[in-house]
Amino acid sequence: MISLPLIWIAFPLITGVLLIPFAKNRRLSVSVVSIISLLLTILAIVLPKEMAFVIFGHRYEFNPVFFLLGRMLSINHNAAVIIALLYLVNFSWNLISTRFKVSQYFGSLSLITTALWVTVLAIEPFLYAAVIVAIITLISIPLLSPRGEANRPGLFRYLILQLLATSLILLSGWMLAGIVSAPSASPLIFRATVMVLLGFILWLGVFPLNSWLSMLSDESHHWVVGMLLSMRQIALIIYFLHFLDRFAWLRNLPNIFKDMQLIGLVIIAFGGIAAASQKSIRRLFGFFFLIETGYTLLSIGLAAHGGLNQVAMSFIPRLISYWLWAFTVASLSDQGNLKLGYLNELSGLFYRAPFLASGLFFSLLNLLGVPLFAFFPVRRLVWAGVAGSQTSWLIFLVIGIASMIVHALNLLRIFIQPESETRPATPEAPSQKFFIGLGILLLIVVGIFPHFFLPYWTGILAPFTNLFNAFP
Amino acid sequence: MSQTLIILSVVLVFICAIVNLVRRQWGINLIALALQYIGVFLLQLALRSLMMSTIPLLVGIMMTITLWVTLIGTDQLKKPEPFKAPTSGEVFRAVAGLVTVIFVVLLVPIIRREVFPETGSYLLLGSIGLIALSLLQLGMKTEPLYIIIGLLSFLSGFQLLYVALETSALLEALFAVLNLGLGLTGVFFLVKAEDEAQ
């Protein structure tokens, strides 16, 4: 019997380490990583429920468990969808990474990072995953700030806050053990809740502890930031759902879901205002990440109104937007169009580089939830959920969305305004046009046919039976 | 293990953490870091077997030596001047450090009573003091080496607290990997800073 943790954790981890000496040959490293990521994605998608394949009359069974130093790594069929998503992210970011001026270790370290994120979701007791998140943070440092680039403050802030979060989650783990034996110990519940929530606030950069997000996206290469933050958001949201699923006391706390709705709405409003008032295009990704975290918290808060399905269905539309935004900003930076990263450096971009301008604009429209785009079907459900739950709180949503509309219109104005000085047209390579075109096409096709593309990903929620039973 | 040795270990840990907070001489800082690991090791001995306590000590000393060798290799290590007159910034940090120690000493009995009733007083004092002083260091300094020393100290204090609560071989291994990774990240930052200077 082949152990599944060996396939999805040990194999990519070892391959990633073995590829480090070949980092100078970026094509080789990235090709190997792309192929492995694609194969692991496909395996996760086609893995049958009985965890066995019959090939040419031979039955090959998979063992879901692997023991390590007395503890367990467990991957069952239910976890396959989230693993497929993580390796899909790695594949889509690695496939064209040789276009960009990123670290030579991008391929190998991204594979190691993906394998570690899978470990985070597979390790038992699952609270030990906090240390692995800290290790992932350390591994991401050479990618975010490779040799030849200055040490910047955002990187240090990221490092410090992530390690603080790890200690909070671990301590909460010890307290949780006490709660299991003393369910009515309310001070213990209060402390553990504060620690868990504060840990996740630091990990995900939730307002008001979000400064590292925009600093990091300003300082580091957008292609790297896009990949690392996308994976971080997916894995940590699922990890947070694990907490809610495993600990009845946490999900039964009075008003916990209402509070999550409110926190999500405040984040959406703050993120929208912050994005609208930004002059740097490079910092914007940090605010988009923040707004998306807000929408996710809001959806979890709306669990009683089907919000959990919306959490799962929003992963793909969000990833397409992140991918397209990261691709266009990274292309603009590497081509020398963004020397300081200010928005006004992009004036008249639509005439000079129509595909790059369109990529940015359509990506933003999708995040806004404009009809016909991939995010619209999911956003519509979330908006309706808020309206059906707390009408007075809609004001936060209105502020957030209105601010983003102002930002989108401002971006459009900058793109089409005539330039004061004539600048040469930015050459757009055919492959660049193809990838941006593909991204926009995906946004529209998923938006028009959401029922073909989105329901599969609700399988991510299969392991959370307790959470679902709480909201029949 | 005798009570006197435990108290001396706590004092050693506090002195080292305050030296790292106050002084900006890399040679002295790394020596203080190594001594701090020895203090933490002695405190851990009160709780765990010699073998388990030796793991964080070995990892810590190894990382300190790696940082030291990197500083020599990149020609960034200056001759230590332990008796140099303190600057106003150093005096300020020393006062802040002492206030923090007093605060921790006053707070630990309450924390012990409310949150960690099964943890020894001196162990709690050592770990929470180390955590508080390293957090102060992280908030007051921006140079890569001090940030890494601050994070290694923070992790050391946290590990000290956590071993009193839970023991697991896997967790110990993960902490060792985390410490090694942090040390190597420090080396990476130092090499980059030298590249930048050139």
GROMACS .gro file of C-alpha atoms in nm, chain A residues 140-369:
model
  230
  140SER     CA    1   0.965   3.229   0.178
  141ILE     CA    2   1.230   3.486   0.281
  142PRO     CA    3   1.483   3.409   0.002
  143LEU     CA    4   1.198   3.427  -0.250
  144LEU     CA    5   1.060   3.757  -0.124
  145SER     CA    6   1.398   3.924  -0.093
  146PRO     CA    7   1.660   3.744  -0.304
  147ARG     CA    8   2.031   3.828  -0.298
  148GLY     CA    9   2.105   4.155  -0.469
  149GLU     CA   10   1.799   4.324  -0.319
  150ALA     CA   11   1.811   4.536  -0.004
  151ASN     CA   12   1.673   4.411   0.331
  152ARG     CA   13   1.349   4.609   0.369
  153PRO     CA   14   1.138   4.677   0.682
  154GLY     CA   15   0.823   4.504   0.551
  155LEU     CA   16   1.007   4.174   0.535
  156PHE     CA   17   1.117   4.200   0.899
  157ARG     CA   18   0.769   4.295   1.010
  158TYR     CA   19   0.628   3.995   0.823
  159LEU     CA   20   0.883   3.764   0.985
  160ILE     CA   21   0.827   3.894   1.338
  161LEU     CA   22   0.446   3.893   1.324
  162GLN     CA   23   0.428   3.545   1.172
  163LEU     CA   24   0.646   3.401   1.449
  164LEU     CA   25   0.439   3.578   1.716
  165ALA     CA   26   0.125   3.426   1.566
  166THR     CA   27   0.280   3.079   1.581
  167SER     CA   28   0.344   3.109   1.954
  168LEU     CA   29  -0.013   3.229   2.016
  169ILE     CA   30  -0.165   2.937   1.826
  170LEU     CA   31   0.057   2.686   2.006
  171LEU     CA   32  -0.032   2.827   2.345
  172SER     CA   33  -0.399   2.822   2.255
  173GLY     CA   34  -0.349   2.454   2.169
  174TRP     CA   35  -0.235   2.380   2.521
  175MET     CA   36  -0.533   2.573   2.660
  176LEU     CA   37  -0.774   2.388   2.431
  177ALA     CA   38  -0.670   2.061   2.595
  178GLY     CA   39  -0.782   2.211   2.927
  179ILE     CA   40  -1.114   2.315   2.778
  180VAL     CA   41  -1.193   1.963   2.659
  181SER     CA   42  -1.172   1.843   3.018
  182ALA     CA   43  -1.351   2.146   3.168
  183PRO     CA   44  -1.615   2.269   2.925
  184SER     CA   45  -1.761   2.523   3.161
  185ALA     CA   46  -1.430   2.694   3.246
  186SER     CA   47  -1.523   3.029   3.091
  187PRO     CA   48  -1.197   3.225   3.158
  188LEU     CA   49  -1.010   2.945   2.983
  189ILE     CA   50  -1.247   2.965   2.687
  190PHE     CA   51  -1.206   3.341   2.670
  191ARG     CA   52  -0.825   3.321   2.676
  192ALA     CA   53  -0.807   3.040   2.420
  193THR     CA   54  -1.047   3.226   2.189
  194VAL     CA   55  -0.844   3.547   2.212
  195MET     CA   56  -0.523   3.360   2.136
  196VAL     CA   57  -0.665   3.168   1.841
  197LEU     CA   58  -0.822   3.479   1.689
  198LEU     CA   59  -0.516   3.697   1.749
  199GLY     CA   60  -0.297   3.427   1.595
  200PHE     CA   61  -0.507   3.419   1.280
  201ILE     CA   62  -0.530   3.799   1.270
  202LEU     CA   63  -0.150   3.814   1.264
  203TRP     CA   64  -0.114   3.529   1.016
  204LEU     CA   65  -0.362   3.671   0.767
  205GLY     CA   66  -0.279   4.038   0.823
  206VAL     CA   67  -0.631   4.129   0.933
  207PHE     CA   68  -0.703   4.497   1.002
  208PRO     CA   69  -0.557   4.668   1.208
  209LEU     CA   70  -0.247   4.443   1.197
  210ASN     CA   71  -0.226   4.452   0.820
  211SER     CA   72   0.067   4.688   0.759
  212TRP     CA   73   0.307   4.408   0.659
  213LEU     CA   74   0.078   4.306   0.373
  214SER     CA   75   0.102   4.629   0.174
  215MET     CA   76   0.470   4.677   0.267
  216LEU     CA   77   0.556   4.330   0.146
  217SER     CA   78   0.366   4.367  -0.180
  218ASP     CA   79   0.541   4.701  -0.235
  219GLU     CA   80   0.890   4.568  -0.162
  220SER     CA   81   0.890   4.224  -0.324
  221HIS     CA   82   0.840   4.090  -0.675
  222HIS     CA   83   0.468   4.069  -0.753
  223TRP     CA   84   0.485   3.723  -0.905
  224VAL     CA   85   0.634   3.584  -0.583
  225VAL     CA   86   0.401   3.782  -0.355
  226GLY     CA   87   0.102   3.669  -0.561
  227MET     CA   88   0.190   3.301  -0.527
  228LEU     CA   89   0.290   3.304  -0.161
  229LEU     CA   90  -0.008   3.508  -0.043
  230SER     CA   91  -0.256   3.307  -0.252
  231MET     CA   92  -0.141   2.980  -0.096
  232ARG     CA   93  -0.127   3.136   0.250
  233GLN     CA   94  -0.485   3.260   0.224
  234ILE     CA   95  -0.623   2.929   0.099
  235ALA     CA   96  -0.443   2.711   0.353
  236LEU     CA   97  -0.502   2.936   0.654
  237ILE     CA   98  -0.873   2.975   0.580
  238ILE     CA   99  -0.905   2.596   0.569
  239TYR     CA  100  -0.696   2.569   0.886
  240PHE     CA  101  -0.929   2.818   1.058
  241LEU     CA  102  -1.228   2.608   0.949
  242HIS     CA  103  -1.054   2.310   1.116
  243PHE     CA  104  -1.063   2.503   1.445
  244LEU     CA  105  -1.432   2.581   1.406
  245ASP     CA  106  -1.506   2.222   1.310
  246ARG     CA  107  -1.308   2.052   1.587
  247PHE     CA  108  -1.399   2.272   1.884
  248ALA     CA  109  -1.769   2.290   1.957
  249TRP     CA  110  -1.706   2.547   2.233
  250LEU     CA  111  -1.554   2.784   1.977
  251ARG     CA  112  -1.841   2.770   1.728
  252ASN     CA  113  -2.093   2.775   2.014
  253LEU     CA  114  -1.957   3.096   2.164
  254PRO     CA  115  -2.237   3.352   2.177
  255ASN     CA  116  -2.230   3.583   1.876
  256ILE     CA  117  -1.906   3.439   1.732
  257PHE     CA  118  -2.053   3.419   1.380
  258LYS     CA  119  -2.218   3.760   1.407
  259ASP     CA  120  -1.885   3.905   1.523
  260MET     CA  121  -1.708   3.746   1.228
  261GLN     CA  122  -1.961   3.908   0.995
  262LEU     CA  123  -1.897   4.247   1.152
  263ILE     CA  124  -1.516   4.207   1.144
  264GLY     CA  125  -1.537   4.098   0.780
  265LEU     CA  126  -1.752   4.398   0.689
  266VAL     CA  127  -1.522   4.643   0.869
  267ILE     CA  128  -1.224   4.493   0.684
  268ILE     CA  129  -1.404   4.526   0.350
  269ALA     CA  130  -1.486   4.892   0.422
  270PHE     CA  131  -1.135   4.974   0.544
  271GLY     CA  132  -0.967   4.782   0.259
  272GLY     CA  133  -1.184   4.959   0.001
  273ILE     CA  134  -1.104   5.305   0.139
  274ALA     CA  135  -0.734   5.220   0.168
  275ALA     CA  136  -0.724   5.089  -0.191
  276ALA     CA  137  -0.909   5.394  -0.324
  277SER     CA  138  -0.665   5.632  -0.154
  278GLN     CA  139  -0.353   5.448  -0.272
  279LYS     CA  140  -0.107   5.614  -0.505
  280SER     CA  141   0.117   5.309  -0.537
  281ILE     CA  142  -0.003   5.029  -0.761
  282ARG     CA  143   0.242   4.785  -0.601
  283ARG     CA  144   0.085   4.822  -0.255
  284LEU     CA  145  -0.264   4.753  -0.391
  285PHE     CA  146  -0.226   4.377  -0.388
  286GLY     CA  147  -0.191   4.387  -0.009
  287PHE     CA  148  -0.524   4.568   0.018
  288PHE     CA  149  -0.696   4.330  -0.225
  289PHE     CA  150  -0.572   4.043  -0.009
  290LEU     CA  151  -0.713   4.222   0.296
  291ILE     CA  152  -1.053   4.277   0.132
  292GLU     CA  153  -1.068   3.911   0.026
  293THR     CA  154  -0.990   3.803   0.383
  294GLY     CA  155  -1.277   4.029   0.488
  295TYR     CA  156  -1.515   3.864   0.240
  296THR     CA  157  -1.406   3.521   0.362
  297LEU     CA  158  -1.470   3.610   0.728
  298LEU     CA  159  -1.803   3.757   0.626
  299SER     CA  160  -1.895   3.435   0.443
  300ILE     CA  161  -1.792   3.220   0.740
  301GLY     CA  162  -2.002   3.447   0.959
  302LEU     CA  163  -2.292   3.382   0.723
  303ALA     CA  164  -2.256   3.004   0.768
  304ALA     CA  165  -2.621   2.978   0.870
  305HIS     CA  166  -2.714   3.131   0.530
  306GLY     CA  167  -2.495   2.894   0.325
  307GLY     CA  168  -2.183   3.107   0.363
  308LEU     CA  169  -1.947   2.810   0.385
  309ASN     CA  170  -2.026   2.708   0.028
  310GLN     CA  171  -1.949   3.065  -0.077
  311VAL     CA  172  -1.610   3.040   0.096
  312ALA     CA  173  -1.527   2.731  -0.110
  313MET     CA  174  -1.665   2.865  -0.439
  314SER     CA  175  -1.473   3.191  -0.410
  315PHE     CA  176  -1.127   3.029  -0.426
  316ILE     CA  177  -1.114   2.990  -0.805
  317PRO     CA  178  -1.247   3.338  -0.906
  318ARG     CA  179  -1.010   3.494  -0.652
  319LEU     CA  180  -0.712   3.296  -0.777
  320ILE     CA  181  -0.773   3.396  -1.139
  321SER     CA  182  -0.782   3.762  -1.034
  322TYR     CA  183  -0.469   3.731  -0.820
  323TRP     CA  184  -0.290   3.550  -1.102
  324LEU     CA  185  -0.389   3.810  -1.363
  325TRP     CA  186  -0.307   4.105  -1.137
  326ALA     CA  187   0.030   3.957  -1.036
  327PHE     CA  188   0.111   3.875  -1.398
  328THR     CA  189   0.038   4.227  -1.527
  329VAL     CA  190   0.206   4.418  -1.243
  330ALA     CA  191   0.512   4.186  -1.256
  331SER     CA  192   0.530   4.233  -1.636
  332LEU     CA  193   0.506   4.613  -1.603
  333SER     CA  194   0.777   4.616  -1.333
  334ASP     CA  195   1.015   4.389  -1.522
  335GLN     CA  196   0.970   4.592  -1.844
  336GLY     CA  197   1.064   4.910  -1.658
  337ASN     CA  198   0.719   5.070  -1.671
  338LEU     CA  199   0.698   5.097  -1.293
  339LYS     CA  200   1.013   5.262  -1.167
  340LEU     CA  201   0.867   5.395  -0.841
  341GLY     CA  202   0.539   5.205  -0.856
  342TYR     CA  203   0.314   5.514  -0.865
  343LEU     CA  204  -0.020   5.493  -1.042
  344ASN     CA  205   0.053   5.806  -1.246
  345GLU     CA  206   0.341   5.622  -1.413
  346LEU     CA  207   0.069   5.427  -1.592
  347SER     CA  208  -0.096   5.728  -1.754
  348GLY     CA  209  -0.199   5.650  -2.111
  349LEU     CA  210  -0.114   5.282  -2.061
  350PHE     CA  211  -0.419   5.178  -2.261
  351TYR     CA  212  -0.268   5.332  -2.577
  352ARG     CA  213   0.082   5.198  -2.513
  353ALA     CA  214   0.000   4.850  -2.385
  354PRO     CA  215  -0.371   4.768  -2.422
  355PHE     CA  216  -0.345   4.408  -2.303
  356LEU     CA  217  -0.157   4.494  -1.984
  357ALA     CA  218  -0.403   4.775  -1.907
  358SER     CA  219  -0.698   4.543  -1.974
  359GLY     CA  220  -0.549   4.270  -1.755
  360LEU     CA  221  -0.528   4.507  -1.458
  361PHE     CA  222  -0.869   4.656  -1.514
  362PHE     CA  223  -1.058   4.330  -1.567
  363SER     CA  224  -0.887   4.169  -1.270
  364LEU     CA  225  -1.009   4.459  -1.056
  365LEU     CA  226  -1.362   4.438  -1.201
  366ASN     CA  227  -1.372   4.069  -1.109
  367LEU     CA  228  -1.267   4.139  -0.750
  368LEU     CA  229  -1.539   4.403  -0.738
  369GLY     CA  230  -1.796   4.139  -0.834
   0.00000   0.00000   0.00000
